One Martini backbone bead per residue (centre of mass of N, CA, C, O) as a GRO file, in nm:
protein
  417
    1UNK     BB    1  -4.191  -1.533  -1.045
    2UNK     BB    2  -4.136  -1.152  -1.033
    3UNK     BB    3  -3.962  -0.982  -1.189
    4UNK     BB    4  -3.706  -0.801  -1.145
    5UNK     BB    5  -3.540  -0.511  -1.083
    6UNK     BB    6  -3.170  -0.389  -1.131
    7UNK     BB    7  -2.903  -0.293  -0.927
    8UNK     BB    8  -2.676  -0.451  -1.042
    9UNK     BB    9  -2.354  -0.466  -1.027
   10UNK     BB   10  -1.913  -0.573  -0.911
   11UNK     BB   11  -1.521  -0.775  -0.815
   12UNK     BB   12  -0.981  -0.745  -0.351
   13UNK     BB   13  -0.862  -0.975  -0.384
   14UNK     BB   14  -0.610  -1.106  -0.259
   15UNK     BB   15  -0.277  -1.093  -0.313
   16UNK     BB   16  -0.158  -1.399  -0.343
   17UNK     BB   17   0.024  -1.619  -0.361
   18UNK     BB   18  -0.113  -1.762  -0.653
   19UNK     BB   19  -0.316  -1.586  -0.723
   20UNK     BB   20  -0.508  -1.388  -0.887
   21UNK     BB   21  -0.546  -1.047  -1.046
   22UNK     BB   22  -0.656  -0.799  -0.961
   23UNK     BB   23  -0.703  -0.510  -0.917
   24UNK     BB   24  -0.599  -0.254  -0.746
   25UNK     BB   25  -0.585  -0.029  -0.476
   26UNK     BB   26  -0.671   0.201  -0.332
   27UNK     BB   27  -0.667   0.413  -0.128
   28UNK     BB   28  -0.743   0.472   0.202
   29UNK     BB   29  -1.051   0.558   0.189
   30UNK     BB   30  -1.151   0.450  -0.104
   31UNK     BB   31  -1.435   0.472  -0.336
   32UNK     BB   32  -1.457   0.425  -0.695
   33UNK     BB   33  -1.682   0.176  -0.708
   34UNK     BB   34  -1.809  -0.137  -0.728
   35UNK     BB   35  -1.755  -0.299  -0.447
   36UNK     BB   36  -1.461  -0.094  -0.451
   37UNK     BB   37  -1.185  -0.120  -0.491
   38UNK     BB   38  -1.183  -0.410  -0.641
   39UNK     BB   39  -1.471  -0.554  -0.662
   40UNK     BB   40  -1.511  -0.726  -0.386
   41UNK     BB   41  -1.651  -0.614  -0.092
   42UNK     BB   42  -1.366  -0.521   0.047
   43UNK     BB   43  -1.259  -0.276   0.333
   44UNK     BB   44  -0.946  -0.317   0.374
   45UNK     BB   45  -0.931  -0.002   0.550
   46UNK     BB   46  -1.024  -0.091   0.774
   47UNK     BB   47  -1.052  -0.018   1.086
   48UNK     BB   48  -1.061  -0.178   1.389
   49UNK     BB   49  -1.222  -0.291   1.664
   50UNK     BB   50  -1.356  -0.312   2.015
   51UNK     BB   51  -1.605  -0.210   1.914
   52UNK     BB   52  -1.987  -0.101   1.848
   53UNK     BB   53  -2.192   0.058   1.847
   54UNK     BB   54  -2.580   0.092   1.895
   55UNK     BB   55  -2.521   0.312   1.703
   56UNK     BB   56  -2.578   0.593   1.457
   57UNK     BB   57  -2.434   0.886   1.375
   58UNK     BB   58  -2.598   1.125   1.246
   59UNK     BB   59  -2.467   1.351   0.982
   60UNK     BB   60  -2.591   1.373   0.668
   61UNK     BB   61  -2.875   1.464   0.444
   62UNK     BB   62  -2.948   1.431   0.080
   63UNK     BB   63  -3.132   1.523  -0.179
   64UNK     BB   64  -3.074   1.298  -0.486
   65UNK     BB   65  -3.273   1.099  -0.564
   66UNK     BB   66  -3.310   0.804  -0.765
   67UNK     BB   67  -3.163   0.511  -0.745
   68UNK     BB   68  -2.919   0.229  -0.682
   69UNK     BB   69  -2.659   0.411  -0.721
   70UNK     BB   70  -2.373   0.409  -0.580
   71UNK     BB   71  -2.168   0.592  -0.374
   72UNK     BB   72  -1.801   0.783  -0.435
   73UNK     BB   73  -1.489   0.777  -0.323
   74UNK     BB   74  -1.262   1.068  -0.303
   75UNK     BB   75  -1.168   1.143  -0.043
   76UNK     BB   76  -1.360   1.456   0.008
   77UNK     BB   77  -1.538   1.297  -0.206
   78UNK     BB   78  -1.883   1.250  -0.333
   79UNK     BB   79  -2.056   1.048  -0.597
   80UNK     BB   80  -2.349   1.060  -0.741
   81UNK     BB   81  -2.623   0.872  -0.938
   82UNK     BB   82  -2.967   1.038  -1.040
   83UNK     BB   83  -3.312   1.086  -1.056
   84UNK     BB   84  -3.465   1.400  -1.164
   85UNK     BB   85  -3.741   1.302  -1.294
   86UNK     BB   86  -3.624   1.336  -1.626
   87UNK     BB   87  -3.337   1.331  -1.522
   88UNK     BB   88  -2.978   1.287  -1.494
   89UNK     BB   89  -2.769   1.295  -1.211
   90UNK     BB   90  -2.467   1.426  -1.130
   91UNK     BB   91  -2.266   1.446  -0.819
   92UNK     BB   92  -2.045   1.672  -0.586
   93UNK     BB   93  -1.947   1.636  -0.265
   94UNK     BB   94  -1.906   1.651   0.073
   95UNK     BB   95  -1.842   1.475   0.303
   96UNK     BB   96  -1.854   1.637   0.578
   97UNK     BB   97  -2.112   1.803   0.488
   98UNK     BB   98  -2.313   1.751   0.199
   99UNK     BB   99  -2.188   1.967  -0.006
  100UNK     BB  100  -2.221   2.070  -0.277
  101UNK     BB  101  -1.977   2.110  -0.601
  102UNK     BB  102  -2.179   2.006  -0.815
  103UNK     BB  103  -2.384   1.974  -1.153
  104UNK     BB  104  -2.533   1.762  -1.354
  105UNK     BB  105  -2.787   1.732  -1.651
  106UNK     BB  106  -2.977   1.504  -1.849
  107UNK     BB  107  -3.190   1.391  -2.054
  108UNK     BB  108  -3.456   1.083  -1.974
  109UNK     BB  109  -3.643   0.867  -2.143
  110UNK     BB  110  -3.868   0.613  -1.944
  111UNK     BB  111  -3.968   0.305  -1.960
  112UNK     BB  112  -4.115   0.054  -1.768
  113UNK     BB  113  -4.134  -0.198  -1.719
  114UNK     BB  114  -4.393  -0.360  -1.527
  115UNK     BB  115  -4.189  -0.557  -1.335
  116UNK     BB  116  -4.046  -0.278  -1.262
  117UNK     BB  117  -4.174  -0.057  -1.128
  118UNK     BB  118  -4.076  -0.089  -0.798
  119UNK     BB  119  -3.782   0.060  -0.903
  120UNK     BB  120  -3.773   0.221  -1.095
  121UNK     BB  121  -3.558   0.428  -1.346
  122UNK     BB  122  -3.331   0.537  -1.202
  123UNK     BB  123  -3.025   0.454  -1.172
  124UNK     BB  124  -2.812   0.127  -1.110
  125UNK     BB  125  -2.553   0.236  -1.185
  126UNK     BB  126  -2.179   0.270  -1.076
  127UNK     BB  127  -1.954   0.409  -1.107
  128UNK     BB  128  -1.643   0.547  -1.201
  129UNK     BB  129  -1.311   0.612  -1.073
  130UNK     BB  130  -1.035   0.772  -1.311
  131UNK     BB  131  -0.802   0.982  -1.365
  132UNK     BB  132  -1.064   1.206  -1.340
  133UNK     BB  133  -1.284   0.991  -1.410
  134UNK     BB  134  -1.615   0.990  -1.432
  135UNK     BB  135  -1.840   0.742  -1.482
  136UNK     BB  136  -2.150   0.638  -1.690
  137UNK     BB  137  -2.471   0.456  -1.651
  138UNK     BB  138  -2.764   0.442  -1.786
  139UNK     BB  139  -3.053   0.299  -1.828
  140UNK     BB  140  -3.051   0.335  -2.150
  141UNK     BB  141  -2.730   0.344  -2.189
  142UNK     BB  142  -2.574   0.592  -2.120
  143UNK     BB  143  -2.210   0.712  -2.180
  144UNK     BB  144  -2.032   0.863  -1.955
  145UNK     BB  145  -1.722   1.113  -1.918
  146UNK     BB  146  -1.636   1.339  -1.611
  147UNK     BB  147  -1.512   1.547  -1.444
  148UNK     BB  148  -1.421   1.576  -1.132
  149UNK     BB  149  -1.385   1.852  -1.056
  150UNK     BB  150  -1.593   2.008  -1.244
  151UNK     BB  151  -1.833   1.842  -1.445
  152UNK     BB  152  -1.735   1.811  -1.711
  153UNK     BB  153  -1.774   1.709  -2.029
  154UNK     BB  154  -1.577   1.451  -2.224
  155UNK     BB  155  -1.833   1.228  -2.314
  156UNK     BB  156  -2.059   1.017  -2.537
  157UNK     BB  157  -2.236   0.758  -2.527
  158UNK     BB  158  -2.499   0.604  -2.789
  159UNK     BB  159  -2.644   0.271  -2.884
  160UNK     BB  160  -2.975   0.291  -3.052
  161UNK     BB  161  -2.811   0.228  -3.361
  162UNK     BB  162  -2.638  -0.048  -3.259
  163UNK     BB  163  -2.931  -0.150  -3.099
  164UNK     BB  164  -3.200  -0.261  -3.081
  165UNK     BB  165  -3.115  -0.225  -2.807
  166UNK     BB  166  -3.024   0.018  -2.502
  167UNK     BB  167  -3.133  -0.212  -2.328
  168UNK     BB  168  -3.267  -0.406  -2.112
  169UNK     BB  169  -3.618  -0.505  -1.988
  170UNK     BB  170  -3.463  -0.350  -1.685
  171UNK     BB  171  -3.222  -0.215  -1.750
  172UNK     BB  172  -2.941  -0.093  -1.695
  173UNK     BB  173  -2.675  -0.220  -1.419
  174UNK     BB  174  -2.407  -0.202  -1.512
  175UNK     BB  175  -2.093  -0.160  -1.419
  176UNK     BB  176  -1.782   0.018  -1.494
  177UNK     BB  177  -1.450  -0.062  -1.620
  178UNK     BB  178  -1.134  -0.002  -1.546
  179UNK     BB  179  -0.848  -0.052  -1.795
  180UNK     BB  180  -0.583   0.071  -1.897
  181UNK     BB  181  -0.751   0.326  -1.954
  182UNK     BB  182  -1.023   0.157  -2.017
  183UNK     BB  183  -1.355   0.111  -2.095
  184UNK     BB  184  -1.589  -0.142  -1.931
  185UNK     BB  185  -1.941  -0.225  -2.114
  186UNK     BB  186  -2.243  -0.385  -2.125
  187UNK     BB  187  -2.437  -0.336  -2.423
  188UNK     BB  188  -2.747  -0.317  -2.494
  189UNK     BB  189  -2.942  -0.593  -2.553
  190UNK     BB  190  -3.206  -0.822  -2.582
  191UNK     BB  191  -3.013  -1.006  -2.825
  192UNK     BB  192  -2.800  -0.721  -2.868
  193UNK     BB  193  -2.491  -0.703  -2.793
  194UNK     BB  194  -2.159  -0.515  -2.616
  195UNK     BB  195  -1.842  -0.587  -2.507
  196UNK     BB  196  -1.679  -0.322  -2.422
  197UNK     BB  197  -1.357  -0.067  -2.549
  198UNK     BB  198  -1.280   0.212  -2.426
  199UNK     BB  199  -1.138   0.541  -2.434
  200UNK     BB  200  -1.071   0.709  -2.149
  201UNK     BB  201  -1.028   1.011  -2.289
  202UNK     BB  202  -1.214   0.985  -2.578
  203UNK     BB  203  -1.432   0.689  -2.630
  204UNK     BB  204  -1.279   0.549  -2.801
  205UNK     BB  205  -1.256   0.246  -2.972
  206UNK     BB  206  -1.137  -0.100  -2.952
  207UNK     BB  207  -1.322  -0.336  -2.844
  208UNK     BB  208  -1.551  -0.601  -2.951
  209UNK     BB  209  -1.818  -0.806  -2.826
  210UNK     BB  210  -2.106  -1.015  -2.988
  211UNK     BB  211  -2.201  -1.235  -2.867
  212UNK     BB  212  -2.387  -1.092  -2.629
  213UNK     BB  213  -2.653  -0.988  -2.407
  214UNK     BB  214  -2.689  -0.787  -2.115
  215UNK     BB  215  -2.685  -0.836  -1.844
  216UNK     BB  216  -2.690  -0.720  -1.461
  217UNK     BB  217  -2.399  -0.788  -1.443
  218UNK     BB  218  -2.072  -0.702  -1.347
  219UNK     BB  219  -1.728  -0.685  -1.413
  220UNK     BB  220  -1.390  -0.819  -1.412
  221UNK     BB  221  -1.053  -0.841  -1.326
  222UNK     BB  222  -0.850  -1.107  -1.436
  223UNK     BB  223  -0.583  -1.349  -1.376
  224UNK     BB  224  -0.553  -1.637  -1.611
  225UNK     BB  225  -0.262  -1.786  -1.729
  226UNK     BB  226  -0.135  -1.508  -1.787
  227UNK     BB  227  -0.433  -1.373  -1.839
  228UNK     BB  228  -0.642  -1.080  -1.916
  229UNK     BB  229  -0.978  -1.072  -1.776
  230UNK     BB  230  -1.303  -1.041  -1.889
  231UNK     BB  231  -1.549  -1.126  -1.649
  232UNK     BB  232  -1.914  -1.245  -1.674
  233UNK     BB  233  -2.249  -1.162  -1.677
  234UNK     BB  234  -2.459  -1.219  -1.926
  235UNK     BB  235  -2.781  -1.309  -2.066
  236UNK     BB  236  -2.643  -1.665  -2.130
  237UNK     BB  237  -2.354  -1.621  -1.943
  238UNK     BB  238  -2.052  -1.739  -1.900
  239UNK     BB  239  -1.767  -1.466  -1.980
  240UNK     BB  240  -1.450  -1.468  -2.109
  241UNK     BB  241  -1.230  -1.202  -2.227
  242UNK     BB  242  -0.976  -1.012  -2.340
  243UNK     BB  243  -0.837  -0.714  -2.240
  244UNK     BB  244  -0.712  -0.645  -2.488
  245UNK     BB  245  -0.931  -0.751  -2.746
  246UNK     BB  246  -1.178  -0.942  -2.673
  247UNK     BB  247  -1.121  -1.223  -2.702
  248UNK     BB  248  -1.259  -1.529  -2.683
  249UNK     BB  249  -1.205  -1.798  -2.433
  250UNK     BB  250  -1.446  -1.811  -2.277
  251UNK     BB  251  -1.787  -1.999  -2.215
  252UNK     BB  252  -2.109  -2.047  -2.050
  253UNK     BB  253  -2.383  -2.151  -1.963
  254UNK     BB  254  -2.642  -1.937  -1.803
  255UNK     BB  255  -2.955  -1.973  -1.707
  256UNK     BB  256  -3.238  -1.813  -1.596
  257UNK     BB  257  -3.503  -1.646  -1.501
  258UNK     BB  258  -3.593  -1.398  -1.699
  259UNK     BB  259  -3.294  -1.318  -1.780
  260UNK     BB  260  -3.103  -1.238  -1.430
  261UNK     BB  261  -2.848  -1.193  -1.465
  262UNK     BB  262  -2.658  -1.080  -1.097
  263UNK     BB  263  -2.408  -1.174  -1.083
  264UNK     BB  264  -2.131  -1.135  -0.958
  265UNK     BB  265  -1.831  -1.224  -1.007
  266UNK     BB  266  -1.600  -1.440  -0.802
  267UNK     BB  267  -1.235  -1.468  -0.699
  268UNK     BB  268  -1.072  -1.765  -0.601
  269UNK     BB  269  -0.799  -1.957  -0.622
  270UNK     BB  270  -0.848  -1.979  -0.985
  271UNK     BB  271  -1.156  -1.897  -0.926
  272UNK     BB  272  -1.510  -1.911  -1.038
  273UNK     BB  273  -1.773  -1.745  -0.882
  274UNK     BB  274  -2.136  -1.854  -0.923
  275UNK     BB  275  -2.468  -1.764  -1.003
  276UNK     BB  276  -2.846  -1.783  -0.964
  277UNK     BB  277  -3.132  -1.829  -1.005
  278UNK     BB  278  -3.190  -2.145  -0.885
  279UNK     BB  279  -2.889  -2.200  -0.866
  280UNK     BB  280  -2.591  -2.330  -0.757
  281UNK     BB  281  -2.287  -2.265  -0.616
  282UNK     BB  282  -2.017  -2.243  -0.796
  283UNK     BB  283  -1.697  -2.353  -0.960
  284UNK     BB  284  -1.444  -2.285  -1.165
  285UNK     BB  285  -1.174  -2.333  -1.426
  286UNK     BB  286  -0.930  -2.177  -1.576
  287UNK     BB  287  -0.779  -2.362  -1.850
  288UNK     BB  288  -0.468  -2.389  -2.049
  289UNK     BB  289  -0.492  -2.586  -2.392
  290UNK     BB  290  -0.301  -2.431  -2.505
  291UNK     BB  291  -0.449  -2.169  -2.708
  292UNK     BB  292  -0.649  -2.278  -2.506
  293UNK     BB  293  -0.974  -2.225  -2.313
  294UNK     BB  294  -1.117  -2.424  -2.012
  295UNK     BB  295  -1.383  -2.532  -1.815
  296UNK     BB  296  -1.401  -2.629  -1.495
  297UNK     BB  297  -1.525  -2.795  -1.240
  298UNK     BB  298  -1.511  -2.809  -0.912
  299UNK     BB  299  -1.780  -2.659  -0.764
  300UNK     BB  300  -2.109  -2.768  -0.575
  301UNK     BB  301  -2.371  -2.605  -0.447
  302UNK     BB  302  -2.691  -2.651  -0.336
  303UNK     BB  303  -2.760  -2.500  -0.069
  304UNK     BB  304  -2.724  -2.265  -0.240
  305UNK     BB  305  -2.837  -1.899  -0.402
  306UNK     BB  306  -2.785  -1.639  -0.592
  307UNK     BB  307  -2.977  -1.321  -0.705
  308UNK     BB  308  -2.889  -1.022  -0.645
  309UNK     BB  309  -2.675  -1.145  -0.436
  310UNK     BB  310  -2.296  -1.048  -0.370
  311UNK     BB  311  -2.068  -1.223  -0.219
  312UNK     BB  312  -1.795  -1.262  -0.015
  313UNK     BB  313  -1.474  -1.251   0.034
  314UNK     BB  314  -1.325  -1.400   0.348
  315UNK     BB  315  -1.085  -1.584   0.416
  316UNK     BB  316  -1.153  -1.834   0.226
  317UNK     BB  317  -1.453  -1.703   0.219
  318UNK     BB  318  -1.842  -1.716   0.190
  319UNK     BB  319  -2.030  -1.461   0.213
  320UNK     BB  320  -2.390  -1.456   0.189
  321UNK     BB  321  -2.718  -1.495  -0.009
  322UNK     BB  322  -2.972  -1.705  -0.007
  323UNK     BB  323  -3.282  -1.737  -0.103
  324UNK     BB  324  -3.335  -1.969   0.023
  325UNK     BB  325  -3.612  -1.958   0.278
  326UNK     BB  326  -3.625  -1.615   0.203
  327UNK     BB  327  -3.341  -1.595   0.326
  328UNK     BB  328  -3.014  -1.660   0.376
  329UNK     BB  329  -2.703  -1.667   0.575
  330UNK     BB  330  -2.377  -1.760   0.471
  331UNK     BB  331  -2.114  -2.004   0.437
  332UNK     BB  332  -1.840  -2.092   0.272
  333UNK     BB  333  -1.577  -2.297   0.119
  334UNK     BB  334  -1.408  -2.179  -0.140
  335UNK     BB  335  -1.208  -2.449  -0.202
  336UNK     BB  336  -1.451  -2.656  -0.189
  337UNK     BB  337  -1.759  -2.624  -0.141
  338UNK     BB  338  -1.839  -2.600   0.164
  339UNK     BB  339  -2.060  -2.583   0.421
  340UNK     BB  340  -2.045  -2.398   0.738
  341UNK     BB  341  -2.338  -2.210   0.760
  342UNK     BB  342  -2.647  -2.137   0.856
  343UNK     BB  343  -2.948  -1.970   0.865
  344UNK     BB  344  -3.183  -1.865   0.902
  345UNK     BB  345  -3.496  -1.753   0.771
  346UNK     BB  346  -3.590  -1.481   0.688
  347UNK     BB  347  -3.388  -1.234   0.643
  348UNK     BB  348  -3.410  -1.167   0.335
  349UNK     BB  349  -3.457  -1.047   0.032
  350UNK     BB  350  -3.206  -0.849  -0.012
  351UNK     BB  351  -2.851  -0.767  -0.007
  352UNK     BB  352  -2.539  -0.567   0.072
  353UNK     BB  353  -2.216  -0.703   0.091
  354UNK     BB  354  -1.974  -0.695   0.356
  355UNK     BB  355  -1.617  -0.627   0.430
  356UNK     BB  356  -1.423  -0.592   0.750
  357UNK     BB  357  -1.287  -0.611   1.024
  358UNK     BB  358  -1.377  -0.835   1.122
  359UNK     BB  359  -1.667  -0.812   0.936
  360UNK     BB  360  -2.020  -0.752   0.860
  361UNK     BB  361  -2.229  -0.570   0.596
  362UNK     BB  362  -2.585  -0.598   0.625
  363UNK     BB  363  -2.796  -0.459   0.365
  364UNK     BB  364  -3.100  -0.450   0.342
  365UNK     BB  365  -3.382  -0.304   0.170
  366UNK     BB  366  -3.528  -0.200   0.478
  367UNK     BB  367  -3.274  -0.048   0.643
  368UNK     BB  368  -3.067  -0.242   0.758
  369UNK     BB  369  -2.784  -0.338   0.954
  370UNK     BB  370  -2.615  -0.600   0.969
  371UNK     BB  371  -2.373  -0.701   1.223
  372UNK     BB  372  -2.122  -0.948   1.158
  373UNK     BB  373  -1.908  -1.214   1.219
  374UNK     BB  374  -1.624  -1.338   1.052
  375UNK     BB  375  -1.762  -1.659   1.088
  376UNK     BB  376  -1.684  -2.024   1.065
  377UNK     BB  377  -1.875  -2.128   1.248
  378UNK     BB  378  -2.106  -1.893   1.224
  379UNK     BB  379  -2.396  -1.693   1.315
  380UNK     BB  380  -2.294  -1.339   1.501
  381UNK     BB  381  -2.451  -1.113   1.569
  382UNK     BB  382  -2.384  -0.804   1.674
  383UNK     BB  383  -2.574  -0.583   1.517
  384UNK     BB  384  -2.817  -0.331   1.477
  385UNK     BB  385  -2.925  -0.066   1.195
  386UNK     BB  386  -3.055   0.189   1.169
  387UNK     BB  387  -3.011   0.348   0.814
  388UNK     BB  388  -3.364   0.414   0.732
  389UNK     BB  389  -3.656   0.469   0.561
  390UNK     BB  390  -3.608   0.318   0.335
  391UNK     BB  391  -3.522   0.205   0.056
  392UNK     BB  392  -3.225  -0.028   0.028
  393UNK     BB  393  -3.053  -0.116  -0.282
  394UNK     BB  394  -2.795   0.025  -0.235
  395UNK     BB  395  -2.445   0.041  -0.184
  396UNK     BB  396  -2.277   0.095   0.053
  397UNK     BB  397  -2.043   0.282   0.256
  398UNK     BB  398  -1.693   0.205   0.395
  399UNK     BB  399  -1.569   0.361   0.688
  400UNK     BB  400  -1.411   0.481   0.960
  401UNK     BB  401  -1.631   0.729   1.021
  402UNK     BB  402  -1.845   0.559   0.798
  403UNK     BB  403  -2.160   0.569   0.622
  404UNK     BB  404  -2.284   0.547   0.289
  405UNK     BB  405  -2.647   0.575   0.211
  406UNK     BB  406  -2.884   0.474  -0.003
  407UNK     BB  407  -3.201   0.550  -0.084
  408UNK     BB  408  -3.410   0.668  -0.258
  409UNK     BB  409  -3.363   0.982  -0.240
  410UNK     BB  410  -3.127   0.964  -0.019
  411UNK     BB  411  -2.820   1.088   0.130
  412UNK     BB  412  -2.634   0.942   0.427
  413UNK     BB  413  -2.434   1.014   0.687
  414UNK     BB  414  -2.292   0.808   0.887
  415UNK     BB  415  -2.151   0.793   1.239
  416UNK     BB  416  -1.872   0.634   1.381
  417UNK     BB  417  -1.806   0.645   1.770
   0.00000   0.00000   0.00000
């Protein structure tokens, strides 16, 4: 199988009583960050419909260069990250009419694996935007810090000098993640990286964790056993470090094919849910014996297997696609790890999976995006909606008067009426 070059960047599961706690959640139509206010692909705050459209009204649409990187709302403004040329250019946009209202560019000289040519330059990383502070990360590893206001920049940090490779193989794609004030990104590359902690203020070091280099998928930040800590896939292992000092928690071995682990973890009732290339969806449970955690594994599913595409969690269910068969859409209790349902296979390549107001919103990466019911019962597709004309790798947003959906070069807002 020929290695895939990655957009994956990653998981507000709810606070329930008993849950881990992962990150607040932004106010309602706030999409901040990777995968939403929470970073779990759900979007808490859709309202419900009684039905929904045959189709999806144009509103407006923009050249914006190419890249994975998903779009990110805060109020009346959208802001995106790509690349026009040989520049990475970060802009901030009007919601309601796609008017532009700043733009920053700087020069990024990049060489694509060759097995990644397919994908472009990017950059795969989707910023985050926290306390007036917008993040970007580079294809090759650079981390800026730009005012979300009128686009000054506040800092820059750049790795190729503390580490063999200044990112992956196939490009950085991991997105980062803000937590108490400091930035959280996993930098360098294959076999000398380093999951670090900067003051989001000033770009200042707080603390590194030097075990491994980084994969392609984002860090998530969970509280387990009164400890709050950051889980990721790095390189060669699933590793969670304490999200105040960096010290390593616990660490699970790892390996994919190609070195591509690409899926965001995501928590559910005290487990860490995790998988990748050809690897079956487990559950483990971090568990804190005397002054140190181990990992129990809960449950493993061999029935699936997620390789590009992260899950998402709704109702105490996983729903998301499984490469076996072509491409499966499936449905999983998160408790359990027991299959609730699957569907024909040859169904998707990849996809960015979304939940919201009982649906999902499955974008497929040729342009298209079904509606289906958040059903544990079947796969019941609602609706079918073209929504590019070219390839969508990147995470679509979902809000209550539409979707902004990243294709090749263009950023479109479609209107749900």
């Amino acid at each position: 199988m020929r290695p895939r070059a990655l957009f994956l960047v990653v998981p507000v599961a709810c606070c329930l009583s008993g849950w881990p706690r992962l990150d607040a959640a932004s106010p309602s139509g706030d999409w901040p960050q990777w995968r939403g206010p929470a970073r779990d692909g759900l979007a808490s705050g859709l309202t419900p419909k009684a039905s929904w459209p045959e189709t999806l009204t144009p509103g407006w649409k923009l050249k914006v260069g190419t890249g994975h990187s998903s779009p990110i709302v805060s109020g009346d403004r959208v802001y995106q990250f790509s690349r026009e040329g040989e520049n990475e250019v970060v802009r901030a946009l009007d919601l309601a009419s796609g008017r532009e209202l700043w733009r920053q560019a700087y020069p990024v000289a990049y060489e694509m694996n060759p097995a990644a040519s397919d994908h472009g330059k990017g950059p795969k990383s989707t910023p985050v935007l926290a306390d007036g502070r917008l993040v970007t990360f580079g294809i090759t590893g650079v981390l800026s810090a730009w005012n979300a206001a009128d686009g000054r920049l506040l800092w820059r940090k750049s790795f190729e000098t503390s580490h063999r490779a200044s990112s992956p193989a196939f490009g950085a794609a991991m997105s980062p993640v803000v937590e108490s004030g400091r930035v959280i990104a996993h930098v360098g590359g294959d076999g000398d990286g380093a999951l670090v902690s900067l003051d989001a203020a000033s770009g200042a070091p707080v603390w590194s964790w030097k075990g491994d280099g980084p994969g392609y998928a984002s860090p998530v930040v969970a509280t387990f056993e009164g400890v709050r800590q950051v889980v990721t896939q790095s390189q060669n292992a699933l590793v969670a470090v304490a999200a105040d000092t960096g010290a390593l928690l616990w660490k699970l071995p790892l390996r994919t094919p190609y070195e591509q682990n690409s899926v965001t973890p995501i928590v559910s009732g005290g487990l860490v849910v995790y998988s990748g290339l050809d690897l079956p969806l487990t559950a483990a449970r971090p568990v804190k014996k005397g002054a140190a955690f181990t990992l129990e594994t809960a449950w493993t599913n061999p029935d699936v297997a997620s390789y590009l595409s992260t899950p998402v969690l709704d109702g105490g269910r996983l729903y998301g696609l499984s490469h076996r068969k072509k491409g499966q859409w499936f449905c999983v209790d998160a408790a359990s790890g027991r299959t609730l349902w699957l569907s024909d296979g040859r169904k998707a390549e990849s996809a960015a999976i979304l939940a919201g107001a009982g649906v999902l919103f499955l974008l497929d990466t040729d342009g298209s995006m079904t509606l289906a019911a958040a059903d544990p019962a079947a796969f019941r597709p609602l609706r079918k909606w073209s929504v590019a004309s070219s390839a969508t790798w990147a995470h679509p947003v979902v809000l209550d008067t539409g979707l902004l959906v990243k294709d090749v070069d263009s950023l479109a807002f479609l209107r749900i009426k």
